[in-house]
C-alpha cells in the first residue's frame, strides 16, 4: 500500500515537472535566437516567454489523450455495455474525459501558478494585464478549443470501426494541431504555405487566436466568432454522421 | 388461443467478411498488397417466434451462431439480411424505450465496474435506466435476497469470485425489471452448486416477472432444467425448434437397458440383444448396460428377463447430451 501510494505521488510530481520542463527548454532556445536582437517578427523575448506560458495553460485544458485506449476498447468489443443501454457511448467518452480533465486541472493549475510566479522572478516574462472580459473570452476559447480537439480525437477513435488500428493517428493529430494552431511556434514565424493552411483551418482558435488576443496583438471580429461557430457545427455534424455509419461496422468481438 | 410472439425473426442472416492472414513475416509483407478475405456465415437464415413468458434454450456448438443471434436481437450487430422484432421494436434502432425493456447478460463479458463495488454499478444503472427510487430499492432488496449477496455487493468487483461476480452481473442486468432477457452462457465456468443457484434464480425471475428469456448454454443441465423449448443451430442454420422431449423422440435411436444379475452371465450372450456399452463382473456384483433400438426396447427387455437371472432392470432414455452430440454429428456428416 505504501509503495503504491509512493509510486502515485512520485508520478504526480514527475507529471507536473514534465509539464514545466519543455517551457524552460523553449525559453533557452528562444534566448539563443534573440541573441543580439530585441525583436523578431514583432515579438520581444518577454512576449515570447509569455506566449509559451499561455500555450502551456491552453494545452493542459484542451488536449485529449483517450484515443489509444478508446480505440482498443472498440476493437476488443468492449462497448457493448453502452450500445445495449439508453446511454450514449460518445457521452461516456466526453463525460469521462471532462471529469478526468477537471481533476488534472485541479492538481496542476496551482502548480502552474506557482511556476509562473517563480519563472517570472528569474526569467524575463511580460506581465499580463488583462480586463475581466478578456479572461472570460480566453476561457471561452479554451472551451471551444477543447471541443475541437475532442472531436478530432473522436474521429480517430471512430476510425477503429473500419480499420484494425487507428490509434497511430493520434501522433498525426498531435503534429497537425501543434503545427497549424500556433502551439509549436507563433504563426508569424511560419512559412507562407503553413500560414495559408493555418488561416483556412479552425485550429488557430485553440492557441494562436486566444493567446495573441490576450497579448493585445489581435483584435477579435464578429466574423471570427461566426467562423468558429460554423467550424464547430460542421465538426459536430461530421461526428454524428461518422458515428451513425461506424455502428454498422461494429463486430462486438468476443463473447 | 396462443400468445402473440414477443420476439420474431424471419430469415435472419449475419455474414462477416474476415481477413485470412498467411503466417509469418512473409505473410505479413504479402498482406500489404494482397489480402485474402473469406465470408463467414455466422447466422444463415434463421427464423423463429417466441411468445411472452417463454424460456427458450439456444443450443449449438462453438461458433454455431448463438451469440451472434443474441447480439442482433439486442441491437449490437446490424443484420446482413432479415429484420428481427423484439417487443415490437427493431433492435437496431436502439430506442431508449426498447433498451429499458430488455437486458443482455454475457457470461464472458464483464459489465460491472472492475475497481468499484458492485453496488456502485447498480446505482449507475439506476441513473442510466431512470429507475424510480422506490422501485430501485424494492427490486435491489429482492434480488440481493434471492441471490444471497448482501455481504458482497460493497466489495470491489475485482476481489470477488467468478460466481459472486456473475450473481452481481445478473442483479445489475435485472434492476430495471426487463421484460426480455438474453442470457449468453450465464453459468460458464461456475461450479455445480453455483450453476444450480443461478438456474433456480432464473426460474424464479421468470415466474415472478413473466419475463421472456433466451438462454444459450453449453451445460445441458441448464437447458433441461429451465427450458421447455429448445432451438438447435449449427453452422448458422436452425436444425431443430421444439420441445426438448421432441429432440429425444426425433433423434434418439436407442434406449438404455441397465441390468443387474444375481449370477454371472457372459458378454457374448448379452451382445446378441443389443449394443453392450458396459459390463461388470467382480465376482459378487454382475451388471451390464445395453443400448437397444427404441421400438424394440420393451420386447428386448422381456426376452432378457426370461433368459437371464435378472434381479433389477431399468429402461431409460439416453442422456440429452448424447442425443445432441448425435444430432451435430449427423448434421456435420
mmCIF file with all atom_site columns, C-alpha atoms in Angstrom, chain A residues 32-157:
data_model
loop_
_atom_site.group_PDB
_atom_site.id
_atom_site.type_symbol
_atom_site.label_atom_id
_atom_site.label_alt_id
_atom_site.label_comp_id
_atom_site.label_asym_id
_atom_site.label_entity_id
_atom_site.label_seq_id
_atom_site.pdbx_PDB_ins_code
_atom_site.Cartn_x
_atom_site.Cartn_y
_atom_site.Cartn_z
_atom_site.occupancy
_atom_site.B_iso_or_equiv
_atom_site.pdbx_formal_charge
_atom_site.auth_seq_id
_atom_site.auth_comp_id
_atom_site.auth_asym_id
_atom_site.auth_atom_id
_atom_site.pdbx_PDB_model_num
ATOM 1   C CA . UNK A 1 32  ? 19.671  31.892 -28.230 1.00 0.00 ? 32  UNK A CA 1
ATOM 2   C CA . UNK A 1 33  ? 17.545  33.037 -31.192 1.00 0.00 ? 33  UNK A CA 1
ATOM 3   C CA . UNK A 1 34  ? 17.192  36.514 -29.683 1.00 0.00 ? 34  UNK A CA 1
ATOM 4   C CA . UNK A 1 35  ? 20.911  36.825 -29.087 1.00 0.00 ? 35  UNK A CA 1
ATOM 5   C CA . UNK A 1 36  ? 21.859  40.365 -30.186 1.00 0.00 ? 36  UNK A CA 1
ATOM 6   C CA . UNK A 1 37  ? 18.252  41.217 -31.152 1.00 0.00 ? 37  UNK A CA 1
ATOM 7   C CA . UNK A 1 38  ? 15.481  42.896 -29.199 1.00 0.00 ? 38  UNK A CA 1
ATOM 8   C CA . UNK A 1 39  ? 12.648  41.905 -31.527 1.00 0.00 ? 39  UNK A CA 1
ATOM 9   C CA . UNK A 1 40  ? 11.904  39.123 -34.031 1.00 0.00 ? 40  UNK A CA 1
ATOM 10  C CA . UNK A 1 41  ? 8.730   39.262 -36.126 1.00 0.00 ? 41  UNK A CA 1
ATOM 11  C CA . UNK A 1 42  ? 7.324   41.864 -33.720 1.00 0.00 ? 42  UNK A CA 1
ATOM 12  C CA . UNK A 1 43  ? 7.867   39.612 -30.675 1.00 0.00 ? 43  UNK A CA 1
ATOM 13  C CA . UNK A 1 44  ? 10.220  40.518 -27.835 1.00 0.00 ? 44  UNK A CA 1
ATOM 14  C CA . UNK A 1 45  ? 11.777  37.779 -25.686 1.00 0.00 ? 45  UNK A CA 1
ATOM 15  C CA . UNK A 1 46  ? 9.464   38.506 -22.690 1.00 0.00 ? 46  UNK A CA 1
ATOM 16  C CA . UNK A 1 47  ? 6.471   38.348 -25.042 1.00 0.00 ? 47  UNK A CA 1
ATOM 17  C CA . UNK A 1 48  ? 7.609   35.024 -26.500 1.00 0.00 ? 48  UNK A CA 1
ATOM 18  C CA . UNK A 1 49  ? 8.094   33.642 -22.998 1.00 0.00 ? 49  UNK A CA 1
ATOM 19  C CA . UNK A 1 50  ? 4.599   34.783 -22.104 1.00 0.00 ? 50  UNK A CA 1
ATOM 20  C CA . UNK A 1 51  ? 3.271   33.205 -25.340 1.00 0.00 ? 51  UNK A CA 1
ATOM 21  C CA . UNK A 1 52  ? 4.660   29.786 -24.428 1.00 0.00 ? 52  UNK A CA 1
ATOM 22  C CA . UNK A 1 53  ? 3.409   30.035 -20.889 1.00 0.00 ? 53  UNK A CA 1
ATOM 23  C CA . UNK A 1 54  ? -0.114  30.585 -22.232 1.00 0.00 ? 54  UNK A CA 1
ATOM 24  C CA . UNK A 1 55  ? 0.409   27.682 -24.663 1.00 0.00 ? 55  UNK A CA 1
ATOM 25  C CA . UNK A 1 56  ? 1.192   25.525 -21.645 1.00 0.00 ? 56  UNK A CA 1
ATOM 26  C CA . UNK A 1 57  ? -2.056  26.516 -19.910 1.00 0.00 ? 57  UNK A CA 1
ATOM 27  C CA . UNK A 1 58  ? -4.226  26.006 -23.001 1.00 0.00 ? 58  UNK A CA 1
ATOM 28  C CA . UNK A 1 59  ? -2.534  22.679 -23.720 1.00 0.00 ? 59  UNK A CA 1
ATOM 29  C CA . UNK A 1 60  ? -3.447  21.484 -20.226 1.00 0.00 ? 60  UNK A CA 1
ATOM 30  C CA . UNK A 1 61  ? -7.107  22.396 -20.764 1.00 0.00 ? 61  UNK A CA 1
ATOM 31  C CA . UNK A 1 62  ? -7.693  21.384 -24.378 1.00 0.00 ? 62  UNK A CA 1
ATOM 32  C CA . UNK A 1 63  ? -5.517  18.356 -25.136 1.00 0.00 ? 63  UNK A CA 1
ATOM 33  C CA . UNK A 1 64  ? -7.012  14.853 -25.193 1.00 0.00 ? 64  UNK A CA 1
ATOM 34  C CA . UNK A 1 65  ? -5.284  11.537 -24.602 1.00 0.00 ? 65  UNK A CA 1
ATOM 35  C CA . UNK A 1 66  ? -8.055  8.946  -24.855 1.00 0.00 ? 66  UNK A CA 1
ATOM 36  C CA . UNK A 1 67  ? -7.536  7.895  -28.467 1.00 0.00 ? 67  UNK A CA 1
ATOM 37  C CA . UNK A 1 68  ? -5.406  4.845  -27.785 1.00 0.00 ? 68  UNK A CA 1
ATOM 38  C CA . UNK A 1 69  ? -7.406  3.113  -25.080 1.00 0.00 ? 69  UNK A CA 1
ATOM 39  C CA . UNK A 1 70  ? -10.776 4.038  -26.553 1.00 0.00 ? 70  UNK A CA 1
ATOM 40  C CA . UNK A 1 71  ? -9.716  2.579  -29.929 1.00 0.00 ? 71  UNK A CA 1
ATOM 41  C CA . UNK A 1 72  ? -8.602  -0.589 -28.156 1.00 0.00 ? 72  UNK A CA 1
ATOM 42  C CA . UNK A 1 73  ? -11.908 -0.916 -26.334 1.00 0.00 ? 73  UNK A CA 1
ATOM 43  C CA . UNK A 1 74  ? -13.811 -0.715 -29.628 1.00 0.00 ? 74  UNK A CA 1
ATOM 44  C CA . UNK A 1 75  ? -11.514 -3.208 -31.342 1.00 0.00 ? 75  UNK A CA 1
ATOM 45  C CA . UNK A 1 76  ? -11.920 -5.646 -28.454 1.00 0.00 ? 76  UNK A CA 1
ATOM 46  C CA . UNK A 1 77  ? -15.726 -5.329 -28.435 1.00 0.00 ? 77  UNK A CA 1
ATOM 47  C CA . UNK A 1 78  ? -15.927 -3.730 -25.019 1.00 0.00 ? 78  UNK A CA 1
ATOM 48  C CA . UNK A 1 79  ? -18.514 -1.081 -25.790 1.00 0.00 ? 79  UNK A CA 1
ATOM 49  C CA . UNK A 1 80  ? -21.472 -3.481 -25.754 1.00 0.00 ? 80  UNK A CA 1
ATOM 50  C CA . UNK A 1 81  ? -22.430 -2.029 -22.388 1.00 0.00 ? 81  UNK A CA 1
ATOM 51  C CA . UNK A 1 82  ? -23.245 1.350  -23.947 1.00 0.00 ? 82  UNK A CA 1
ATOM 52  C CA . UNK A 1 83  ? -24.872 0.023  -27.091 1.00 0.00 ? 83  UNK A CA 1
ATOM 53  C CA . UNK A 1 84  ? -27.428 -2.022 -25.167 1.00 0.00 ? 84  UNK A CA 1
ATOM 54  C CA . UNK A 1 85  ? -28.336 0.696  -22.670 1.00 0.00 ? 85  UNK A CA 1
ATOM 55  C CA . UNK A 1 86  ? -30.087 4.036  -23.001 1.00 0.00 ? 86  UNK A CA 1
ATOM 56  C CA . UNK A 1 87  ? -26.804 5.909  -22.636 1.00 0.00 ? 87  UNK A CA 1
ATOM 57  C CA . UNK A 1 88  ? -24.636 7.164  -25.459 1.00 0.00 ? 88  UNK A CA 1
ATOM 58  C CA . UNK A 1 89  ? -21.069 5.928  -25.851 1.00 0.00 ? 89  UNK A CA 1
ATOM 59  C CA . UNK A 1 90  ? -19.962 9.367  -27.041 1.00 0.00 ? 90  UNK A CA 1
ATOM 60  C CA . UNK A 1 91  ? -21.456 10.901 -23.887 1.00 0.00 ? 91  UNK A CA 1
ATOM 61  C CA . UNK A 1 92  ? -19.394 8.451  -21.888 1.00 0.00 ? 92  UNK A CA 1
ATOM 62  C CA . UNK A 1 93  ? -16.185 9.392  -23.736 1.00 0.00 ? 93  UNK A CA 1
ATOM 63  C CA . UNK A 1 94  ? -16.961 13.086 -23.266 1.00 0.00 ? 94  UNK A CA 1
ATOM 64  C CA . UNK A 1 95  ? -18.021 12.995 -19.622 1.00 0.00 ? 95  UNK A CA 1
ATOM 65  C CA . UNK A 1 96  ? -15.106 10.803 -18.516 1.00 0.00 ? 96  UNK A CA 1
ATOM 66  C CA . UNK A 1 97  ? -12.601 12.962 -20.384 1.00 0.00 ? 97  UNK A CA 1
ATOM 67  C CA . UNK A 1 98  ? -14.019 16.184 -18.941 1.00 0.00 ? 98  UNK A CA 1
ATOM 68  C CA . UNK A 1 99  ? -14.115 14.636 -15.455 1.00 0.00 ? 99  UNK A CA 1
ATOM 69  C CA . UNK A 1 100 ? -10.500 13.489 -15.753 1.00 0.00 ? 100 UNK A CA 1
ATOM 70  C CA . UNK A 1 101 ? -9.503  16.893 -17.060 1.00 0.00 ? 101 UNK A CA 1
ATOM 71  C CA . UNK A 1 102 ? -11.120 18.727 -14.145 1.00 0.00 ? 102 UNK A CA 1
ATOM 72  C CA . UNK A 1 103 ? -9.204  16.527 -11.704 1.00 0.00 ? 103 UNK A CA 1
ATOM 73  C CA . UNK A 1 104 ? -5.971  17.050 -13.637 1.00 0.00 ? 104 UNK A CA 1
ATOM 74  C CA . UNK A 1 105 ? -6.544  20.826 -13.711 1.00 0.00 ? 105 UNK A CA 1
ATOM 75  C CA . UNK A 1 106 ? -7.277  20.919 -10.006 1.00 0.00 ? 106 UNK A CA 1
ATOM 76  C CA . UNK A 1 107 ? -3.922  19.220 -9.464  1.00 0.00 ? 107 UNK A CA 1
ATOM 77  C CA . UNK A 1 108 ? -1.792  21.106 -11.977 1.00 0.00 ? 108 UNK A CA 1
ATOM 78  C CA . UNK A 1 109 ? -3.188  24.667 -12.085 1.00 0.00 ? 109 UNK A CA 1
ATOM 79  C CA . UNK A 1 110 ? -1.961  25.681 -8.612  1.00 0.00 ? 110 UNK A CA 1
ATOM 80  C CA . UNK A 1 111 ? 1.428   24.228 -9.571  1.00 0.00 ? 111 UNK A CA 1
ATOM 81  C CA . UNK A 1 112 ? 1.436   26.187 -12.829 1.00 0.00 ? 112 UNK A CA 1
ATOM 82  C CA . UNK A 1 113 ? 0.552   29.428 -10.997 1.00 0.00 ? 113 UNK A CA 1
ATOM 83  C CA . UNK A 1 114 ? 3.442   28.917 -8.589  1.00 0.00 ? 114 UNK A CA 1
ATOM 84  C CA . UNK A 1 115 ? 5.698   28.003 -11.524 1.00 0.00 ? 115 UNK A CA 1
ATOM 85  C CA . UNK A 1 116 ? 4.687   31.183 -13.371 1.00 0.00 ? 116 UNK A CA 1
ATOM 86  C CA . UNK A 1 117 ? 5.486   33.249 -10.287 1.00 0.00 ? 117 UNK A CA 1
ATOM 87  C CA . UNK A 1 118 ? 8.888   31.596 -9.826  1.00 0.00 ? 118 UNK A CA 1
ATOM 88  C CA . UNK A 1 119 ? 9.710   31.783 -13.532 1.00 0.00 ? 119 UNK A CA 1
ATOM 89  C CA . UNK A 1 120 ? 8.845   35.493 -13.640 1.00 0.00 ? 120 UNK A CA 1
ATOM 90  C CA . UNK A 1 121 ? 11.391  36.030 -10.854 1.00 0.00 ? 121 UNK A CA 1
ATOM 91  C CA . UNK A 1 122 ? 14.264  34.530 -12.823 1.00 0.00 ? 122 UNK A CA 1
ATOM 92  C CA . UNK A 1 123 ? 13.234  34.860 -16.459 1.00 0.00 ? 123 UNK A CA 1
ATOM 93  C CA . UNK A 1 124 ? 12.002  37.858 -18.418 1.00 0.00 ? 124 UNK A CA 1
ATOM 94  C CA . UNK A 1 125 ? 8.244   37.156 -18.754 1.00 0.00 ? 125 UNK A CA 1
ATOM 95  C CA . UNK A 1 126 ? 5.998   40.007 -19.872 1.00 0.00 ? 126 UNK A CA 1
ATOM 96  C CA . UNK A 1 127 ? 3.374   40.652 -17.161 1.00 0.00 ? 127 UNK A CA 1
ATOM 97  C CA . UNK A 1 128 ? -0.236  40.008 -18.157 1.00 0.00 ? 128 UNK A CA 1
ATOM 98  C CA . UNK A 1 129 ? -2.536  42.981 -17.668 1.00 0.00 ? 129 UNK A CA 1
ATOM 99  C CA . UNK A 1 130 ? -5.972  41.927 -18.836 1.00 0.00 ? 130 UNK A CA 1
ATOM 100 C CA . UNK A 1 131 ? -9.529  43.022 -18.205 1.00 0.00 ? 131 UNK A CA 1
ATOM 101 C CA . UNK A 1 132 ? -12.072 40.539 -16.725 1.00 0.00 ? 132 UNK A CA 1
ATOM 102 C CA . UNK A 1 133 ? -13.970 40.314 -20.028 1.00 0.00 ? 133 UNK A CA 1
ATOM 103 C CA . UNK A 1 134 ? -10.716 39.304 -21.766 1.00 0.00 ? 134 UNK A CA 1
ATOM 104 C CA . UNK A 1 135 ? -10.258 36.462 -19.303 1.00 0.00 ? 135 UNK A CA 1
ATOM 105 C CA . UNK A 1 136 ? -13.843 35.405 -19.962 1.00 0.00 ? 136 UNK A CA 1
ATOM 106 C CA . UNK A 1 137 ? -13.217 35.367 -23.739 1.00 0.00 ? 137 UNK A CA 1
ATOM 107 C CA . UNK A 1 138 ? -9.944  33.482 -23.198 1.00 0.00 ? 138 UNK A CA 1
ATOM 108 C CA . UNK A 1 139 ? -11.801 30.822 -21.183 1.00 0.00 ? 139 UNK A CA 1
ATOM 109 C CA . UNK A 1 140 ? -14.473 30.680 -23.913 1.00 0.00 ? 140 UNK A CA 1
ATOM 110 C CA . UNK A 1 141 ? -11.747 29.939 -26.493 1.00 0.00 ? 141 UNK A CA 1
ATOM 111 C CA . UNK A 1 142 ? -10.288 27.259 -24.237 1.00 0.00 ? 142 UNK A CA 1
ATOM 112 C CA . UNK A 1 143 ? -13.682 25.542 -24.059 1.00 0.00 ? 143 UNK A CA 1
ATOM 113 C CA . UNK A 1 144 ? -14.210 25.707 -27.838 1.00 0.00 ? 144 UNK A CA 1
ATOM 114 C CA . UNK A 1 145 ? -10.574 24.667 -28.308 1.00 0.00 ? 145 UNK A CA 1
ATOM 115 C CA . UNK A 1 146 ? -11.228 21.615 -26.168 1.00 0.00 ? 146 UNK A CA 1
ATOM 116 C CA . UNK A 1 147 ? -14.322 20.776 -28.242 1.00 0.00 ? 147 UNK A CA 1
ATOM 117 C CA . UNK A 1 148 ? -12.270 20.982 -31.456 1.00 0.00 ? 148 UNK A CA 1
ATOM 118 C CA . UNK A 1 149 ? -9.555  18.719 -30.035 1.00 0.00 ? 149 UNK A CA 1
ATOM 119 C CA . UNK A 1 150 ? -12.173 16.346 -28.575 1.00 0.00 ? 150 UNK A CA 1
ATOM 120 C CA . UNK A 1 151 ? -13.945 15.902 -31.903 1.00 0.00 ? 151 UNK A CA 1
ATOM 121 C CA . UNK A 1 152 ? -10.720 15.315 -33.840 1.00 0.00 ? 152 UNK A CA 1
ATOM 122 C CA . UNK A 1 153 ? -9.704  12.718 -31.233 1.00 0.00 ? 153 UNK A CA 1
ATOM 123 C CA . UNK A 1 154 ? -13.142 11.137 -31.506 1.00 0.00 ? 154 UNK A CA 1
ATOM 124 C CA . UNK A 1 155 ? -12.796 10.832 -35.292 1.00 0.00 ? 155 UNK A CA 1
ATOM 125 C CA . UNK A 1 156 ? -9.576  8.898  -34.744 1.00 0.00 ? 156 UNK A CA 1
ATOM 126 C CA . UNK A 1 157 ? -11.346 6.626  -32.266 1.00 0.00 ? 157 UNK A CA 1
#
